[in-house]
Coordinates of C-alpha atoms in Angstrom, one line a residue:
M1 CA 12.2 35.9 17.8
S2 CA 8.9 37.4 16.6
S3 CA 5.6 36.4 18.2
P4 CA 4.2 34.5 15.1
H5 CA 7.3 32.3 15.1
K6 CA 7.0 31.7 18.8
H7 CA 3.4 30.6 18.3
L8 CA 4.3 28.4 15.3
I9 CA 7.0 26.6 17.4
W10 CA 4.6 26.2 20.3
L11 CA 1.8 24.9 18.0
T12 CA 4.2 22.5 16.3
L13 CA 5.4 21.1 19.6
R14 CA 1.9 20.8 21.0
R15 CA 0.7 19.1 17.8
S16 CA 3.7 16.7 18.0
L17 CA 2.8 15.7 21.6
F18 CA -0.8 15.4 20.7
R19 CA 0.0 13.1 17.7
L20 CA 2.2 10.9 19.9
Q21 CA -0.6 10.6 22.5
R22 CA -3.2 10.0 19.8
A23 CA -1.0 7.3 18.1
A24 CA -0.6 5.5 21.4
N25 CA -4.3 5.6 22.0
R26 CA -5.1 4.3 18.5
M27 CA -2.5 1.5 18.9
R28 CA -4.3 0.3 22.1
S29 CA -7.8 0.5 20.6
P30 CA -9.6 -2.8 20.1
R31 CA -10.1 -2.1 16.4
R32 CA -6.4 -1.7 15.8
I33 CA -4.9 -4.1 18.3
V34 CA -4.1 -6.7 15.7
A35 CA -2.2 -4.2 13.6
S36 CA -0.3 -3.0 16.6
A37 CA 0.7 -6.5 17.6
I38 CA 1.9 -7.2 14.1
A39 CA 4.0 -4.0 14.1
V40 CA 5.6 -4.8 17.4
I41 CA 6.4 -8.4 16.3
F42 CA 7.9 -7.0 13.0
L43 CA 10.2 -4.5 14.8
C44 CA 11.4 -7.2 17.2
A45 CA 12.1 -9.6 14.4
Y46 CA 13.8 -7.0 12.3
V47 CA 16.2 -6.0 15.1
L48 CA 16.9 -9.6 16.0
N49 CA 17.6 -10.3 12.3
G50 CA 20.0 -7.4 12.2
F51 CA 21.9 -8.6 15.3
L52 CA 21.9 -12.4 14.6
I53 CA 21.8 -12.8 10.8
L54 CA 23.0 -9.7 9.1
A55 CA 25.9 -9.4 11.5
A56 CA 27.1 -12.9 10.3
R57 CA 27.1 -12.0 6.6
R58 CA 30.2 -10.9 4.6
T59 CA 30.7 -7.2 5.0
A60 CA 30.7 -4.9 2.1
D61 CA 33.7 -2.8 0.9
P62 CA 33.5 0.7 2.4
E63 CA 34.3 2.3 -0.9
S64 CA 31.5 0.4 -2.7
L65 CA 29.1 1.2 0.1
R66 CA 29.9 4.9 -0.1
L67 CA 29.3 4.9 -3.9
W68 CA 26.0 2.9 -3.4
L69 CA 24.7 5.3 -0.7
S70 CA 25.4 8.5 -2.7
G71 CA 24.4 7.0 -6.1
G72 CA 21.3 5.4 -4.8
M73 CA 20.0 8.8 -3.7
V74 CA 20.5 10.1 -7.2
L75 CA 18.7 7.1 -8.8
Y76 CA 15.7 7.6 -6.6
L77 CA 15.8 11.3 -7.4
I78 CA 15.8 10.5 -11.2
Y79 CA 12.8 8.2 -10.6
H80 CA 10.9 10.9 -8.7
A81 CA 11.9 13.6 -11.3
V82 CA 10.5 11.6 -14.2
R83 CA 7.3 10.9 -12.2
C84 CA 6.9 14.5 -11.2
V85 CA 7.2 16.0 -14.7
W86 CA 4.6 13.5 -16.0
T87 CA 2.1 14.3 -13.2
D88 CA -0.4 16.9 -14.4
K89 CA -1.5 18.0 -10.9
Q90 CA 1.2 19.4 -8.7
V91 CA 0.3 19.7 -5.0
D92 CA 1.5 22.8 -3.3
M93 CA 4.3 21.5 -0.9
E94 CA 2.0 18.6 -0.1
Y95 CA 0.3 20.4 2.7
T96 CA -2.7 18.7 4.5
A97 CA -6.0 20.4 4.8
A98 CA -5.4 21.2 8.4
E99 CA -2.0 22.8 7.6
N100 CA -3.6 24.9 4.8
L101 CA -6.2 26.0 7.4
W102 CA -3.9 27.1 10.2
L103 CA -0.9 28.1 8.2
G104 CA -2.6 29.7 5.1
G105 CA -4.1 32.5 7.1
A106 CA -1.3 33.0 9.6
P107 CA 0.9 36.1 9.5
L108 CA 3.9 34.1 8.3
K109 CA 6.3 34.5 5.4
R110 CA 6.2 31.9 2.7
S111 CA 9.9 31.1 3.6
T112 CA 8.9 30.2 7.1
V113 CA 6.1 27.9 5.9
A114 CA 8.5 26.2 3.5
A115 CA 11.1 25.6 6.2
Y116 CA 8.3 24.3 8.4
K117 CA 7.4 21.7 5.7
V118 CA 11.0 20.4 5.6
N119 CA 10.9 19.9 9.4
T120 CA 7.9 17.6 9.0
V121 CA 10.0 15.0 7.2
F122 CA 12.5 14.7 10.1
F123 CA 10.5 12.0 11.9
S124 CA 10.1 9.8 8.8
A125 CA 13.8 10.3 8.0
L126 CA 14.6 9.1 11.5
L127 CA 12.6 5.9 11.0
K128 CA 14.2 5.2 7.7
T129 CA 17.6 5.9 9.3
F130 CA 16.9 3.3 12.0
F131 CA 16.1 0.6 9.5
L132 CA 19.1 1.4 7.3
V133 CA 21.5 1.5 10.3
V134 CA 20.3 -1.9 11.5
A135 CA 20.9 -3.3 8.0
L136 CA 24.3 -1.6 7.3
A137 CA 25.8 -1.6 10.8
P138 CA 27.9 -4.8 10.2
D139 CA 29.6 -3.0 7.2
V140 CA 30.9 0.1 9.1
R141 CA 33.0 0.7 12.1
H142 CA 31.2 3.7 13.6
A143 CA 27.4 3.2 13.9
G144 CA 26.9 6.8 15.2
L145 CA 28.6 8.3 12.1
L146 CA 26.6 6.0 9.9
A147 CA 23.3 7.2 11.5
T148 CA 24.3 10.8 11.2
G149 CA 25.4 10.5 7.5
V150 CA 22.3 8.5 6.5
F151 CA 19.9 10.9 8.3
A152 CA 21.5 14.0 6.7
A153 CA 21.4 12.3 3.3
L154 CA 17.7 11.4 3.6
V155 CA 16.7 14.9 4.8
L156 CA 18.7 16.4 1.9
L157 CA 17.0 14.0 -0.5
E158 CA 13.5 15.0 0.6
T159 CA 14.4 18.7 0.4
V160 CA 15.7 18.4 -3.1
R161 CA 12.6 16.4 -4.0
M162 CA 10.5 19.3 -2.8
I163 CA 12.7 21.8 -4.7
W164 CA 12.2 19.9 -7.9
Q165 CA 8.4 19.6 -7.4
R166 CA 8.1 23.4 -6.9
F167 CA 10.4 24.0 -9.9
V168 CA 8.2 21.9 -12.1
S169 CA 5.0 23.7 -10.9
G170 CA 6.5 27.0 -12.1
L171 CA 7.4 25.8 -15.6
S172 CA 5.3 27.0 -18.6
R173 CA 3.7 24.4 -20.9
R174 CA 6.5 24.6 -23.4
H175 CA 9.3 24.3 -20.9
L176 CA 7.4 21.4 -19.2
V177 CA 7.4 19.5 -22.5
G178 CA 11.1 20.1 -22.8
A179 CA 11.6 18.8 -19.2
R180 CA 9.6 15.7 -20.0
I181 CA 11.7 14.9 -23.0
A182 CA 14.9 15.5 -21.2
L183 CA 14.0 13.5 -18.1
S184 CA 12.6 10.7 -20.2
A185 CA 15.8 10.5 -22.2
I186 CA 17.8 10.3 -18.9
A187 CA 15.5 7.6 -17.6
L188 CA 15.8 5.7 -20.9
A189 CA 19.6 6.0 -20.9
T190 CA 19.7 4.6 -17.3
I191 CA 17.5 1.6 -18.3
I192 CA 19.7 0.9 -21.3
Q193 CA 22.8 1.1 -19.1
F194 CA 21.2 -1.3 -16.6
F195 CA 20.6 -3.9 -19.2
G196 CA 24.0 -3.4 -20.7
Q197 CA 25.6 -3.9 -17.3
L198 CA 23.4 -7.0 -16.7
V199 CA 24.5 -8.6 -19.9
A200 CA 28.1 -7.8 -19.3
I201 CA 28.3 -9.4 -15.8
T202 CA 26.1 -12.4 -16.6
P203 CA 27.6 -15.3 -18.7
A204 CA 25.6 -16.1 -21.8
G205 CA 23.1 -19.0 -21.3
S206 CA 22.8 -18.5 -17.5
L207 CA 19.6 -19.3 -15.7
P208 CA 17.0 -16.5 -15.4
G209 CA 17.5 -16.6 -11.6
V210 CA 21.2 -15.6 -12.2
Y211 CA 20.0 -12.6 -14.1
V212 CA 17.7 -11.7 -11.3
L213 CA 20.5 -11.9 -8.7
N214 CA 22.9 -10.0 -10.9
S215 CA 20.4 -7.2 -11.5
F216 CA 21.2 -5.9 -8.0
R217 CA 24.9 -5.8 -9.0
A218 CA 24.0 -4.0 -12.2
I219 CA 22.1 -1.3 -10.2
G220 CA 25.1 -1.0 -7.9
Q221 CA 27.4 -0.4 -10.8
I222 CA 25.1 2.2 -12.3
A223 CA 25.1 4.0 -8.9
S224 CA 28.9 3.8 -8.9
C225 CA 29.5 5.2 -12.4
D226 CA 31.1 8.6 -12.9
A227 CA 28.0 10.3 -14.3
V228 CA 25.8 9.4 -11.4
Q229 CA 28.5 10.3 -8.9
W230 CA 28.9 13.7 -10.4
L231 CA 25.2 14.2 -9.9
A232 CA 25.5 12.9 -6.3
I233 CA 28.1 15.4 -5.3
G234 CA 25.7 16.9 -2.7
W235 CA 25.4 13.5 -1.0
R236 CA 29.1 12.5 -1.1
P237 CA 30.0 14.2 2.3
A238 CA 27.2 12.3 4.0
A239 CA 28.3 9.0 2.3
L240 CA 31.9 9.6 3.3
L241 CA 30.8 10.3 6.9
A242 CA 28.6 7.2 7.0
T243 CA 31.5 4.9 5.8
T244 CA 34.2 6.4 7.9
V245 CA 37.0 3.9 8.8
D246 CA 39.3 6.0 10.9
I247 CA 38.2 9.2 12.6
T248 CA 40.5 12.1 11.5
T249 CA 40.2 15.8 11.0
H250 CA 38.5 15.1 7.7
T251 CA 35.7 13.5 9.6
A252 CA 34.8 16.8 11.3
V253 CA 34.8 18.5 7.9
Q254 CA 32.5 15.8 6.4
M255 CA 30.1 16.1 9.3
L256 CA 30.0 19.8 9.0
A257 CA 29.4 19.6 5.2
S258 CA 26.7 17.0 5.6
V259 CA 24.8 19.0 8.2
M260 CA 25.2 22.4 6.5
L261 CA 24.0 21.2 3.1
V262 CA 20.5 20.8 4.6
P263 CA 19.9 24.5 5.5
F264 CA 21.4 25.6 2.2
A265 CA 18.9 23.3 0.5
I266 CA 16.1 24.8 2.6
L267 CA 17.2 28.3 1.4
A268 CA 17.2 27.0 -2.2
L269 CA 13.7 25.6 -1.6
V270 CA 12.5 29.0 -0.4
R271 CA 14.0 30.8 -3.5
V272 CA 12.5 28.2 -5.9
D273 CA 9.1 28.3 -4.2
G274 CA 9.0 32.1 -4.5
W275 CA 10.0 31.9 -8.2
A276 CA 7.3 29.3 -8.9
R277 CA 4.6 31.4 -7.3
R278 CA 5.6 34.4 -9.3
S279 CA 5.8 32.4 -12.5
T280 CA 2.4 30.8 -11.9
L281 CA 0.8 34.2 -11.1
A282 CA 2.3 35.8 -14.3
R283 CA 1.0 33.0 -16.5
E284 CA -2.4 33.3 -14.9
Q285 CA -2.5 37.1 -15.4
A286 CA -1.4 36.7 -19.1
R287 CA -4.1 34.1 -19.7
L288 CA -6.8 36.4 -18.2
R289 CA -5.6 39.4 -20.2
A290 CA -5.9 37.3 -23.4
G291 CA -9.6 36.6 -22.6
D292 CA -9.1 33.0 -21.7
F293 CA -11.3 32.5 -18.6
H294 CA -11.1 28.8 -18.5
S295 CA -8.5 26.9 -16.5
P296 CA -5.8 25.0 -18.5
A297 CA -7.3 21.7 -17.5
S298 CA -10.8 22.6 -18.7
S299 CA -9.5 24.1 -21.9
R300 CA -7.9 20.8 -22.8
A301 CA -11.1 18.9 -22.0
N302 CA -13.4 17.6 -24.7
P303 CA -16.2 20.1 -25.3
T304 CA -18.6 17.2 -26.0
G305 CA -17.5 15.4 -22.9
T306 CA -20.9 15.2 -21.4
R307 CA -22.3 13.3 -24.4
C308 CA -19.3 11.0 -24.5
D309 CA -19.7 10.3 -20.8
E310 CA -23.3 9.3 -21.3
T311 CA -22.3 7.0 -24.1
L312 CA -19.6 5.4 -21.9
A313 CA -22.1 4.8 -19.1
D314 CA -24.6 3.2 -21.6
R315 CA -21.8 0.9 -22.8
I316 CA -20.8 -0.1 -19.3
E317 CA -24.4 -0.8 -18.4
A318 CA -24.8 -3.0 -21.5
I319 CA -21.6 -5.0 -20.9
L320 CA -21.9 -5.6 -17.1
P321 CA -24.0 -8.6 -15.9
R322 CA -27.5 -7.7 -14.7
R323 CA -26.6 -8.6 -11.2
M324 CA -24.0 -5.8 -11.2
G325 CA -26.5 -3.2 -12.3
E326 CA -26.3 -1.3 -9.1
S327 CA -22.5 -1.0 -9.6
V328 CA -22.7 0.8 -13.0
A329 CA -22.3 4.3 -11.5
L330 CA -19.1 3.3 -9.7
V331 CA -17.7 1.4 -12.7
W332 CA -18.5 4.4 -14.9
R333 CA -16.7 6.7 -12.5
Q334 CA -13.6 4.4 -12.6
A335 CA -13.7 4.3 -16.4
L336 CA -13.6 8.1 -16.5
S337 CA -10.5 8.1 -14.3
I338 CA -8.9 5.4 -16.5
R339 CA -9.6 7.4 -19.6
R340 CA -8.0 10.4 -18.1
Y341 CA -4.9 8.7 -17.0
Y342 CA -4.6 6.0 -19.7
G343 CA -1.1 7.1 -20.7
T344 CA 0.3 6.8 -17.2
I345 CA -1.4 3.4 -16.8
L346 CA 0.0 2.1 -20.0
F347 CA 3.5 3.3 -19.1
S348 CA 3.1 1.7 -15.6
F349 CA 2.5 -1.7 -17.2
L350 CA 4.9 -1.4 -20.1
V351 CA 8.0 -1.8 -18.0
P352 CA 6.7 -4.8 -16.0
T353 CA 5.7 -6.4 -19.3
L354 CA 9.3 -6.0 -20.7
L355 CA 10.8 -7.3 -17.5
C356 CA 8.5 -10.4 -17.4
L357 CA 9.4 -11.2 -21.0
S358 CA 13.2 -10.7 -20.5
P359 CA 13.8 -14.4 -19.6
L360 CA 12.9 -15.2 -23.2
L361 CA 16.2 -13.5 -24.2
T362 CA 18.3 -15.8 -22.1
G363 CA 18.4 -18.6 -24.7
R364 CA 17.4 -21.4 -22.2
V365 CA 14.2 -23.0 -23.5
G366 CA 13.6 -25.3 -20.6
N367 CA 12.6 -22.9 -17.9
Q368 CA 11.8 -19.6 -19.7
W369 CA 8.1 -20.2 -19.2
A370 CA 8.4 -20.7 -15.4
F371 CA 10.3 -17.4 -14.9
V372 CA 7.8 -15.5 -17.1
V373 CA 4.9 -16.8 -15.0
A374 CA 6.8 -15.9 -11.8
G375 CA 7.5 -12.4 -13.1
I376 CA 3.8 -11.9 -13.9
A377 CA 2.9 -13.1 -10.4
L378 CA 5.4 -10.8 -8.7
S379 CA 4.2 -7.8 -10.9
T380 CA 0.6 -8.6 -10.0
M381 CA 1.2 -8.6 -6.3
L382 CA 3.9 -5.9 -6.0
L383 CA 3.5 -3.5 -8.9
A384 CA -0.1 -3.5 -10.0
P385 CA -1.7 -2.3 -6.7
P386 CA 0.4 0.9 -6.5
A387 CA -0.1 1.6 -10.2
L388 CA -3.9 1.2 -10.1
R389 CA -5.0 3.1 -7.0
L390 CA -8.5 3.5 -8.6
D391 CA -10.4 1.9 -5.8
F392 CA -11.2 2.6 -2.1
R393 CA -7.6 3.6 -1.5
R394 CA -8.0 6.9 -3.3
D395 CA -11.4 7.7 -1.9
L396 CA -10.6 8.2 1.8
K397 CA -11.8 11.8 1.6
R398 CA -15.0 10.6 -0.2
M399 CA -16.0 7.9 2.2
L400 CA -19.0 9.8 3.5
L401 CA -20.3 10.1 -0.1
L402 CA -19.6 6.4 -0.8
R403 CA -21.3 5.3 2.4
S404 CA -24.4 7.3 1.5
L405 CA -24.9 5.5 -1.8
P406 CA -27.8 3.0 -1.8
L407 CA -25.6 0.1 -2.6
R408 CA -25.1 -3.3 -1.0
P409 CA -21.6 -3.8 0.3
I410 CA -20.8 -6.5 -2.3
H411 CA -22.0 -4.2 -5.2
A412 CA -19.9 -1.3 -3.8
V413 CA -16.8 -3.5 -3.7
L414 CA -17.4 -4.9 -7.3
G415 CA -17.9 -1.4 -8.6
Q416 CA -14.6 -0.2 -7.1
L417 CA -12.5 -3.2 -8.1
T418 CA -13.8 -4.3 -11.4
L419 CA -11.8 -2.1 -13.8
P420 CA -8.5 -2.3 -11.9
I421 CA -8.8 -6.1 -11.9
L422 CA -9.7 -6.2 -15.6
I423 CA -6.7 -4.1 -16.5
T424 CA -4.4 -6.3 -14.5
V425 CA -5.9 -9.4 -16.1
G426 CA -5.3 -7.9 -19.5
F427 CA -1.7 -7.3 -18.7
Q428 CA -1.4 -10.9 -17.5
W429 CA -2.9 -12.5 -20.6
T430 CA -1.0 -10.2 -23.0
T431 CA 2.3 -11.2 -21.4
L432 CA 1.3 -14.8 -21.3
G433 CA 0.3 -14.8 -24.9
I434 CA 3.6 -13.3 -26.1
A435 CA 5.5 -15.8 -23.9
A436 CA 3.4 -18.7 -25.1
A437 CA 4.1 -17.8 -28.8
V438 CA 7.8 -17.9 -28.1
A439 CA 8.2 -20.8 -25.6
G440 CA 5.2 -23.0 -26.7
P441 CA 4.3 -24.5 -23.3
G442 CA 1.1 -26.1 -24.4
W443 CA -2.6 -25.3 -23.7
P444 CA -2.8 -27.0 -20.2
Q445 CA 0.0 -24.6 -19.0
I446 CA -1.6 -21.6 -20.6
I447 CA -5.1 -22.3 -19.3
G448 CA -3.9 -23.4 -15.9
W449 CA -1.5 -20.5 -15.2
G450 CA -3.8 -17.9 -16.9
G451 CA -6.7 -19.0 -14.6
M452 CA -4.6 -18.9 -11.5
L453 CA -3.0 -15.6 -12.3
S454 CA -6.4 -14.0 -13.0
A455 CA -7.5 -15.3 -9.6
L456 CA -4.3 -13.8 -8.1
A457 CA -5.3 -10.4 -9.5
V458 CA -8.7 -10.6 -7.9
F459 CA -7.2 -11.8 -4.6
T460 CA -4.5 -9.1 -4.6
F461 CA -6.8 -6.1 -5.1
A462 CA -9.4 -7.5 -2.7
T463 CA -6.8 -8.0 0.0
E464 CA -5.2 -4.6 -0.5
N465 CA -8.6 -2.9 -0.2
A466 CA -9.7 -5.1 2.7
L467 CA -6.6 -4.1 4.6
F468 CA -7.1 -0.5 3.7
L469 CA -10.7 -0.5 4.9
A470 CA -9.6 -2.2 8.1
Y471 CA -6.6 0.1 8.7
P472 CA -7.1 3.2 6.5
H473 CA -4.4 5.8 5.9
H474 CA -4.1 9.0 3.9
E475 CA -2.6 9.0 0.4
N476 CA 0.6 10.9 1.2
A477 CA 0.9 9.8 4.8
Q478 CA 4.3 9.4 6.4
G479 CA 5.6 8.3 9.7
F480 CA 6.1 5.2 11.9
G481 CA 2.9 3.5 10.9
M482 CA 3.5 3.8 7.1
V483 CA 7.1 2.6 7.3
V484 CA 6.1 -0.5 9.3
R485 CA 3.1 -1.0 7.1
A486 CA 5.1 -1.1 3.9
N487 CA 7.6 -3.5 5.3
V488 CA 5.0 -5.8 6.8
M489 CA 3.0 -5.8 3.6
F490 CA 6.1 -6.7 1.6
L491 CA 7.0 -9.6 4.0
G492 CA 3.4 -10.7 4.0
K493 CA 3.3 -10.9 0.2
A494 CA 6.6 -12.8 0.1
T495 CA 5.2 -15.3 2.6
L496 CA 2.0 -15.7 0.6
I497 CA 3.9 -16.3 -2.6
A498 CA 6.1 -19.0 -0.9
A499 CA 3.0 -20.6 0.6
A500 CA 1.3 -20.7 -2.8
V501 CA 4.3 -22.3 -4.4
G502 CA 4.4 -24.9 -1.7
A503 CA 0.7 -25.6 -2.0
L504 CA 1.0 -26.1 -5.7
L505 CA 3.9 -28.5 -5.3
V506 CA 2.0 -30.5 -2.8
W507 CA -1.1 -30.6 -5.1
V508 CA 1.1 -31.8 -8.0
S509 CA 2.5 -34.7 -5.9
I510 CA -1.0 -35.6 -4.8
C511 CA -2.3 -35.7 -8.3
K512 CA 0.6 -37.8 -9.5
S513 CA 0.3 -40.3 -6.7
I514 CA -3.5 -40.8 -7.0
F515 CA -4.3 -40.4 -10.8
S516 CA -2.6 -41.8 -13.8
D517 CA -0.6 -39.7 -16.3
P518 CA -3.4 -38.9 -18.8
L519 CA -5.8 -37.9 -16.0
S520 CA -3.4 -36.2 -13.6
V521 CA -2.8 -33.1 -15.8
P522 CA -6.5 -32.0 -16.1
V523 CA -7.2 -32.8 -12.5
Y524 CA -4.2 -30.7 -11.4
V525 CA -5.2 -27.8 -13.7
F526 CA -8.9 -27.9 -12.6
G527 CA -8.1 -28.2 -8.9
A528 CA -5.4 -25.5 -8.9
V529 CA -7.6 -23.0 -10.8
A530 CA -10.7 -23.9 -8.6
G531 CA -8.7 -23.5 -5.4
T532 CA -7.2 -20.1 -6.4
W533 CA -10.6 -18.8 -7.4
L534 CA -12.1 -20.0 -4.2
M535 CA -9.5 -17.9 -2.4
A536 CA -10.2 -14.9 -4.7
V537 CA -14.0 -15.1 -4.1
S538 CA -13.4 -15.4 -0.3
A539 CA -11.2 -12.3 -0.4
I540 CA -14.0 -10.4 -2.2
L541 CA -16.4 -11.4 0.4
V542 CA -14.0 -10.3 3.2
T543 CA -13.6 -6.9 1.5
A544 CA -17.4 -6.5 1.4
W545 CA -17.5 -7.4 5.1
C546 CA -14.8 -4.8 5.8
W547 CA -16.7 -2.2 3.9
N548 CA -19.9 -3.0 5.7
R549 CA -17.9 -2.7 9.0
F550 CA -16.2 0.6 8.1
D551 CA -17.1 3.2 10.6
I552 CA -16.5 6.8 9.5
S553 CA -16.5 8.2 13.0
A554 CA -13.9 5.7 14.3
D555 CA -11.8 4.5 11.3
L556 CA -11.0 7.7 9.4
P557 CA -7.4 8.6 10.3
P558 CA -6.7 12.2 11.3
E559 CA -4.5 14.3 9.1

């Protein structure tokens, strides 16, 4: 082994030990002790749930589980492939600034650096394997083989994802357009098949809740179809190994194939990465020879962009209330980002809009409105925050600049959150308007639910940013903290939705018991809207407090 490789292995081990020590120190720090306690409680509850509740449920068929494991990997890969081809900026292997610093100038081959990047996903794959093994252990006979198969499948999935990302970065503009059309057609065909399966397995006239439950069966049938299984041929050995019933000689072959596919994928990543670098260099040289000395991004930009930006800033300053005058610069900056990514934002909200309106197709007039409102609420809490990361969550590397601005904390928060909230409110009222035109629920329902959903949008974005400012993380961070964070956030949002529904039911009963029928409806609407907006304003104030408390020297997470 050459000296550079020895030093790379030594440096990787030292860094891993340092990260473990640093993570332990951060978990014990007073500023993060609450998050550490929540993480420990969640892990204990998850493991107990796996042993006590999941073990008592009806086990799945091994053949169906095998098809779901392999097909599920392909469905995720289709989602990532579509997202990747429609992303203008491709990050080189997703290296951090520190890795670019101490790997970029090292005397290492590009193949070594690519293999090193694959090794960095092992820890996150181990964590995901742990959670899947706890959930699927009752369905298999050999938990060890399940863990081996799932881990190999996850590592292969991440490696193939990197291969596709590097492949897309090497495509020319013409080939990229072709890839976008092809992948979009595949995604559209998958969506059409999903709705076809959902309609086929759900009796006509069923409750919308039945459609929601059967949607998981529809996804499972898509994952089990022949076309997806042919695409999942690389994950079939791992799926067979994970669902092994009896250990035979085939088990050893399956294990060998599952493990050996990973180094073959790494070799493919090295080859594709080399081709992408050569292709990018050739296009850059051809562009310079042709006399085009502007980057492709700047050449597609509007030559009169400065004047347009000034006009946009003037419009924003005229529209915003005078009390938000100090926030104009931040809102203008957000507007520029929205104008640049408006296509992605529209597509991100088009699918939730169609899903929220799907209960109108069930033919049951009595409860269509309730399920549409529930869909909007779920989309607001679960889908809107990841789609509109145009707030503090994208500015971790610009925190020093933001902290230096002469803005009060409340104005900084309003400047960062105004446009994402307005876009979400626009999605809510558009969907509500279409549903109201079909279902006809009446003005009290429209005003009441519209006001509460708007407050929910404010509360959701304020809470997301308050948690981010209290416990910040990098945009592409992986590891134990991010896995636990995602699960805790999901459970927290589910608990909050259940609590809100319970509070509304209690308020309805109080209004009916105290006030007469003509007066109970307006009192209920006013009280519900006022209560939700009080929570929303409180969340904004908490976010402003978190921003005022944010300490760059102590809170910025290391890369």
